[in-house]
Short mmCIF file of C-alpha atoms in Angstrom, two decimals:
data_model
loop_
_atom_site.label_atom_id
_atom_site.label_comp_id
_atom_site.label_asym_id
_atom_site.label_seq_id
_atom_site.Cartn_x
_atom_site.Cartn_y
_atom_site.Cartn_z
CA UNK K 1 32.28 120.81 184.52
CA UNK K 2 30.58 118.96 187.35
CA UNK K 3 30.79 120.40 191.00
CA UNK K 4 30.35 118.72 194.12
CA UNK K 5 31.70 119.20 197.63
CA UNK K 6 33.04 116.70 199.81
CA UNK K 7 32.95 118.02 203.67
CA UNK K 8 34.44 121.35 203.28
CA UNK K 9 36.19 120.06 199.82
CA UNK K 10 34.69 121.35 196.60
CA UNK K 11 35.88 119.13 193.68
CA UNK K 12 35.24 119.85 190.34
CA UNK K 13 35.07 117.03 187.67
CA UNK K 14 35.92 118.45 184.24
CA UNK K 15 36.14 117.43 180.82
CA UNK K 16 39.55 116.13 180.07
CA UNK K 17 42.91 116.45 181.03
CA UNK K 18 43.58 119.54 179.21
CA UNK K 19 40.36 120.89 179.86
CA UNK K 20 41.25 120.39 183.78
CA UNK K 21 44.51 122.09 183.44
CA UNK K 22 42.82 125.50 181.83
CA UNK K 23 40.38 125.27 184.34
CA UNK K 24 42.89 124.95 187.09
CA UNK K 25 45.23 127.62 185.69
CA UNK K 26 42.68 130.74 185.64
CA UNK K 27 42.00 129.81 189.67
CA UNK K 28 45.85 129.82 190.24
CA UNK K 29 46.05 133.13 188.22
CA UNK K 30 43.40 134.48 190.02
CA UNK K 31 43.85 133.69 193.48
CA UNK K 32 47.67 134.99 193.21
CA UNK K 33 46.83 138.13 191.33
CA UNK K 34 43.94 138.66 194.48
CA UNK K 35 46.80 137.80 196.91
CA UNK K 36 48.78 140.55 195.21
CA UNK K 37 46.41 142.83 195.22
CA UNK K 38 45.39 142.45 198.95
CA UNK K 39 49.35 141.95 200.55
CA UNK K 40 51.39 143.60 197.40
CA UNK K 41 52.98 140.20 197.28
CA UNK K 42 52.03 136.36 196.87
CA UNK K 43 53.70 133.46 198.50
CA UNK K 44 53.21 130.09 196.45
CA UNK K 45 54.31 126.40 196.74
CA UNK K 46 54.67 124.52 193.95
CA UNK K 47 54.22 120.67 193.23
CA UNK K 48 56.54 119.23 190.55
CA UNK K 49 55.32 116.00 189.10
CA UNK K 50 53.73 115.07 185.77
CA UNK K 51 50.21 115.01 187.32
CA UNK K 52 50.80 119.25 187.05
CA UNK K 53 52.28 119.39 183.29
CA UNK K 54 49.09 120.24 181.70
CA UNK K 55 48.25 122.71 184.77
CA UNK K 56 52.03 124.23 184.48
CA UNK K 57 51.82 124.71 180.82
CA UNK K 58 48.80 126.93 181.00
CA UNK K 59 49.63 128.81 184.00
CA UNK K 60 52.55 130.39 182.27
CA UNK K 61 50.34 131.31 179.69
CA UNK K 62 48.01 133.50 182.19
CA UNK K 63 48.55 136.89 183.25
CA UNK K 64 50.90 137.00 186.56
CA UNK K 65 52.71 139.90 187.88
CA UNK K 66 55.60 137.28 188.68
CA UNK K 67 57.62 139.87 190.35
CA UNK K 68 55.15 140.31 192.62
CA UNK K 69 55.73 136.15 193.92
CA UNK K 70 57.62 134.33 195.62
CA UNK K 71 58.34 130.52 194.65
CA UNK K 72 58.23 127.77 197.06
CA UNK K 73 58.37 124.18 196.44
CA UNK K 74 57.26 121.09 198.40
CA UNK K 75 60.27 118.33 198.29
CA UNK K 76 63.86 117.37 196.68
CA UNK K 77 65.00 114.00 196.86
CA UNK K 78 68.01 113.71 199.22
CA UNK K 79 71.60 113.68 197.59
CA UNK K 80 70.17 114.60 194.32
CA UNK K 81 71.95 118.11 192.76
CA UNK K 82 69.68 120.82 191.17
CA UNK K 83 71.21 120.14 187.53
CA UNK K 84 70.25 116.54 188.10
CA UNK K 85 67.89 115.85 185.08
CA UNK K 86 65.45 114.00 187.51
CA UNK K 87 65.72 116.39 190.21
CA UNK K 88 62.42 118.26 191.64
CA UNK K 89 64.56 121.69 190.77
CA UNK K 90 65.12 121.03 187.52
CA UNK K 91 61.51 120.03 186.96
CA UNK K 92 60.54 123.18 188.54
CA UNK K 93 62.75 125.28 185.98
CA UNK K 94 61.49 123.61 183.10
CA UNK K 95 57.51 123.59 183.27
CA UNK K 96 57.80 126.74 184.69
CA UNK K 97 60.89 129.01 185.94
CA UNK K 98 61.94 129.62 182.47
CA UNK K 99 58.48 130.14 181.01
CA UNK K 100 57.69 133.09 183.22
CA UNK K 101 59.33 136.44 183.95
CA UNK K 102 61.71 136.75 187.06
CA UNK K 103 59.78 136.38 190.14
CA UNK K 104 60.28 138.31 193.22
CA UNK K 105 61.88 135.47 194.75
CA UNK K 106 62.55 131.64 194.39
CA UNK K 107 63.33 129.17 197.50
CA UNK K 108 64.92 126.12 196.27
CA UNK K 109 64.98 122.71 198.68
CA UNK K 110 69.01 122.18 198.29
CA UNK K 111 69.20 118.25 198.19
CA UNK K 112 72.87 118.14 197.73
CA UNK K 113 73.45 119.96 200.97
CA UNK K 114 73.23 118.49 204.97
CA UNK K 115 69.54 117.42 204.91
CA UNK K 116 69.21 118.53 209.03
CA UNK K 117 70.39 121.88 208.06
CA UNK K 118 68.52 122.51 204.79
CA UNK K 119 65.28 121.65 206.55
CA UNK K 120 65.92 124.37 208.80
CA UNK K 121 66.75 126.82 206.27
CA UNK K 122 63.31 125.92 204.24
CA UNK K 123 61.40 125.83 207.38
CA UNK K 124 62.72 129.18 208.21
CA UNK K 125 61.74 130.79 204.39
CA UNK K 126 58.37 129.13 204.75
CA UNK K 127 57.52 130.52 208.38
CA UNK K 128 58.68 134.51 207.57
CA UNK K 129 55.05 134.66 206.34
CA UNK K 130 51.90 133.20 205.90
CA UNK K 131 51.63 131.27 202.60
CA UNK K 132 48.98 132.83 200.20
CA UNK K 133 48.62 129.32 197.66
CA UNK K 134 49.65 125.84 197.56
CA UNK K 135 49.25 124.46 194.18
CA UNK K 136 49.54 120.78 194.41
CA UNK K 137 48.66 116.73 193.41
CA UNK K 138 47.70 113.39 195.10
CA UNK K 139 50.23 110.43 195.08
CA UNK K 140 48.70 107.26 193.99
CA UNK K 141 49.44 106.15 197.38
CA UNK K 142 47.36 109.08 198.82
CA UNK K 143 50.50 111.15 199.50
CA UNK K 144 50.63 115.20 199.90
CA UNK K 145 54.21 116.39 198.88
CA UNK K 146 56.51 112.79 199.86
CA UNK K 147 53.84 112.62 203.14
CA UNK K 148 53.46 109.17 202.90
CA UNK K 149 51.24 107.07 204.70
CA UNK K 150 53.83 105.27 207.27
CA UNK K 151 54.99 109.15 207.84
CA UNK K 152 52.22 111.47 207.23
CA UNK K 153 51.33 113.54 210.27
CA UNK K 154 48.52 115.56 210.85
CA UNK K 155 49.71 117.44 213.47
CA UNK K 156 53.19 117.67 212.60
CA UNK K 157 55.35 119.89 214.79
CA UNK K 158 58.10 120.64 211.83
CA UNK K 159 57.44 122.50 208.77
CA UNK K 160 59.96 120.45 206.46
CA UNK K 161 61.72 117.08 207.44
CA UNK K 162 63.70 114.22 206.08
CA UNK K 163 61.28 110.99 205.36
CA UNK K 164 61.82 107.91 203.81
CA UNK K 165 60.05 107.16 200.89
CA UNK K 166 57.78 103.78 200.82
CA UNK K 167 57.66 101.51 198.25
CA UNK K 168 54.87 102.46 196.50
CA UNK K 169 55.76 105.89 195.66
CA UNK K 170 59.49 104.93 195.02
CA UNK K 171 57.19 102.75 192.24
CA UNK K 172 55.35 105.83 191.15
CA UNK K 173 58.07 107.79 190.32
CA UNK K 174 58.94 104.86 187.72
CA UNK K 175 55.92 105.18 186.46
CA UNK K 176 55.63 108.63 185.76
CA UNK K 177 58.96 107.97 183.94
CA UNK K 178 61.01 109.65 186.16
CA UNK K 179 63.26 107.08 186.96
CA UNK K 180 63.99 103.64 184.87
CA UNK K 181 63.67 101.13 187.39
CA UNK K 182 62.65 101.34 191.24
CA UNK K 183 66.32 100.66 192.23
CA UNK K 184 67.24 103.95 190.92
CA UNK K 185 64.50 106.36 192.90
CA UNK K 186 66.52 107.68 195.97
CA UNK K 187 65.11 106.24 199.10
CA UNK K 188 65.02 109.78 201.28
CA UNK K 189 63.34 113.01 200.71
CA UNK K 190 63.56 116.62 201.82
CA UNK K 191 59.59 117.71 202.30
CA UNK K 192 57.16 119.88 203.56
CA UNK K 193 54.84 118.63 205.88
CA UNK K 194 51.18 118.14 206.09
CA UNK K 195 50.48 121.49 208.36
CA UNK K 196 53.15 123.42 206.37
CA UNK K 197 51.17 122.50 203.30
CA UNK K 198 47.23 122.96 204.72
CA UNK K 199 48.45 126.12 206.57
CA UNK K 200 48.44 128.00 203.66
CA UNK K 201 45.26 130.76 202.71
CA UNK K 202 44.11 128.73 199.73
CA UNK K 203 44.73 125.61 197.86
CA UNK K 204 44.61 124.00 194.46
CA UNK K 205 44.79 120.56 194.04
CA UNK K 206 45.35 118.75 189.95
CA UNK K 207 44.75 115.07 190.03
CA UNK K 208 44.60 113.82 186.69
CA UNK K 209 44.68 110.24 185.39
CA UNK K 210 43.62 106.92 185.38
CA UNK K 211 46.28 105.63 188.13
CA UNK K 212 44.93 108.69 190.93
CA UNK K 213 41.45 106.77 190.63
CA UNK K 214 41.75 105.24 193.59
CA UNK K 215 43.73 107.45 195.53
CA UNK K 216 41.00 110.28 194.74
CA UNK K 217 38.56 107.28 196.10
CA UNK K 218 39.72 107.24 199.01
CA UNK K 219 40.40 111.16 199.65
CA UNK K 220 37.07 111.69 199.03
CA UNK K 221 35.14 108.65 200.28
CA UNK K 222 37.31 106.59 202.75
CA UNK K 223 38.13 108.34 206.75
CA UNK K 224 40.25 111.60 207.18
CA UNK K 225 43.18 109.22 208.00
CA UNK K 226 47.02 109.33 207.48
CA UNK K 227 46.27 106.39 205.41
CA UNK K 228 45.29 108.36 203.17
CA UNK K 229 46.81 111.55 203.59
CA UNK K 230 44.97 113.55 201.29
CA UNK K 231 42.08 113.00 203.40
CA UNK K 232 43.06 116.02 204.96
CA UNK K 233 42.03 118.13 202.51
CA UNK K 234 38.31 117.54 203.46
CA UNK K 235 38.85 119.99 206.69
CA UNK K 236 40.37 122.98 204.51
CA UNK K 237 38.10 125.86 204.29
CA UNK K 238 39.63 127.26 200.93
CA UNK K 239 40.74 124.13 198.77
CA UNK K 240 39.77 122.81 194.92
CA UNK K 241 40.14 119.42 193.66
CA UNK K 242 40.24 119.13 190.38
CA UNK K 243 39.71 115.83 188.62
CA UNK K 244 39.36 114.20 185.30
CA UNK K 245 36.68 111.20 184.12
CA UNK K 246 39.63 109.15 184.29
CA UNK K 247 40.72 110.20 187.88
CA UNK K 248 36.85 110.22 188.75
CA UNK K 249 36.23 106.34 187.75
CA UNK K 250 35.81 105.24 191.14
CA UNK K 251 33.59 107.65 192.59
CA UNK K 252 30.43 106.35 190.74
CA UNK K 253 31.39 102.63 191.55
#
């Protein structure tokens, strides 16, 4: 594994894919089982997309007093039910709700329900207490949670809020595989926002993959700029990136 730090961003280049999901898992494990320890309780957000499978699949293989956290997650498309096969819910339960025992507590975005209101509710859940760990990815278009570009905000005065997705992460989510054709990808969101997402004590960031190489470029390299929203992450005292050779291409270029 290769260190290096980036501003305040330490970023760790490992071997592989798998090898960056271990890697990634004993942090999590760690850093909730220390928030534990220190509160008697561990408040954690959750990103649900296949950059986080091989992360996901370890963590529930690492020894969590689950009971002991509470479950956040960063966005829900808008209309979309929780039994909805390509829901962000039903992601969550696969990869890792019912691989782990019963947690203290789960908040689940409701995208079925009045978008206004639901961001009210989650903002509410979120703000009851300071959030211990945000385990999360990088769009390819630079994007934290749906934050993209045209509606990332650094300084953002909600906590969760509707947005409209752009084009090129409507295009992602095909992609991944999530949805057969761009047509299909809902055009609104439910998510968190930048300073809901930052705020938090500590954060862990999995970027794998040949398609992140530029967006990891430009986190790293480019201007802390809501071009680039992941930018951001270069002011957080407390946050890992973790990156593969494939999602590292265009940092030697």
């Amino acid at each position: 594994m290769k260190t290096i730090t980036y501003d305040a961003l330490e970023v760790r280049t490992h071997a592989s894919r798998e090898a960056l999901g271990e890697a990634a898992a004993v942090v999590a494990a760690e850093t909730i089982r220390e928030a534990c320890d220190l509160r008697g309780e561990a408040r954690v957000i959750f990103a649900c997309a296949l950059s986080q499978d091989e992360f996901l699949a370890a963590l529930v293989r690492q020894s969590v007093a689950w009971n002991q956290v509470t479950i956040f997650h960063m966005d829900e498309y808008v209309g979309l039910r929780a039994t909805h096969p390509q829901s962000i819910r039903h992601f969550l339960r696969a990869h890792l709700l019912d691989h782990i025992a019963r947690p203290r507590a789960v908040h689940l975005i409701q995208g079925e329900k009045d978008p206004v209101h639901e961001c009210a509710r989650y903002g509410k859940l979120l703000a009851e207490r300071p959030i211990d760990f945000v385990c999360m990815g990088i769009g390819e278009n630079g994007h934290l949670a749906f934050n993209d570009p045209p509606v990332a905000d650094f300084n953002d005065p909600q906590l969760v809020k509707i947005v409209e997705l752009d084009e090129k992460c409507r295009r992602q989510q095909v992609h991944d595989g999530c949805f057969p054709e761009i047509e299909a990808v809902p055009a609104h969101a439910i998510t968190l926002t930048i300073p809901a997402l930052v705020g938090a004590r500590h954060i862990s960031c999995c970027v794998p993959g040949t398609r992140k190489a530029n967006a990891v470029h430009d986190t790293l390299l480019g201007p802390i700029t809501r071009e680039c929203p992941a930018s951001i992450l270069r002011r957080h005292a407390n946050a890992v990136l973790h990156i593969d050779p494939a999602s590292a291409t265009h940092l030697e270029e």
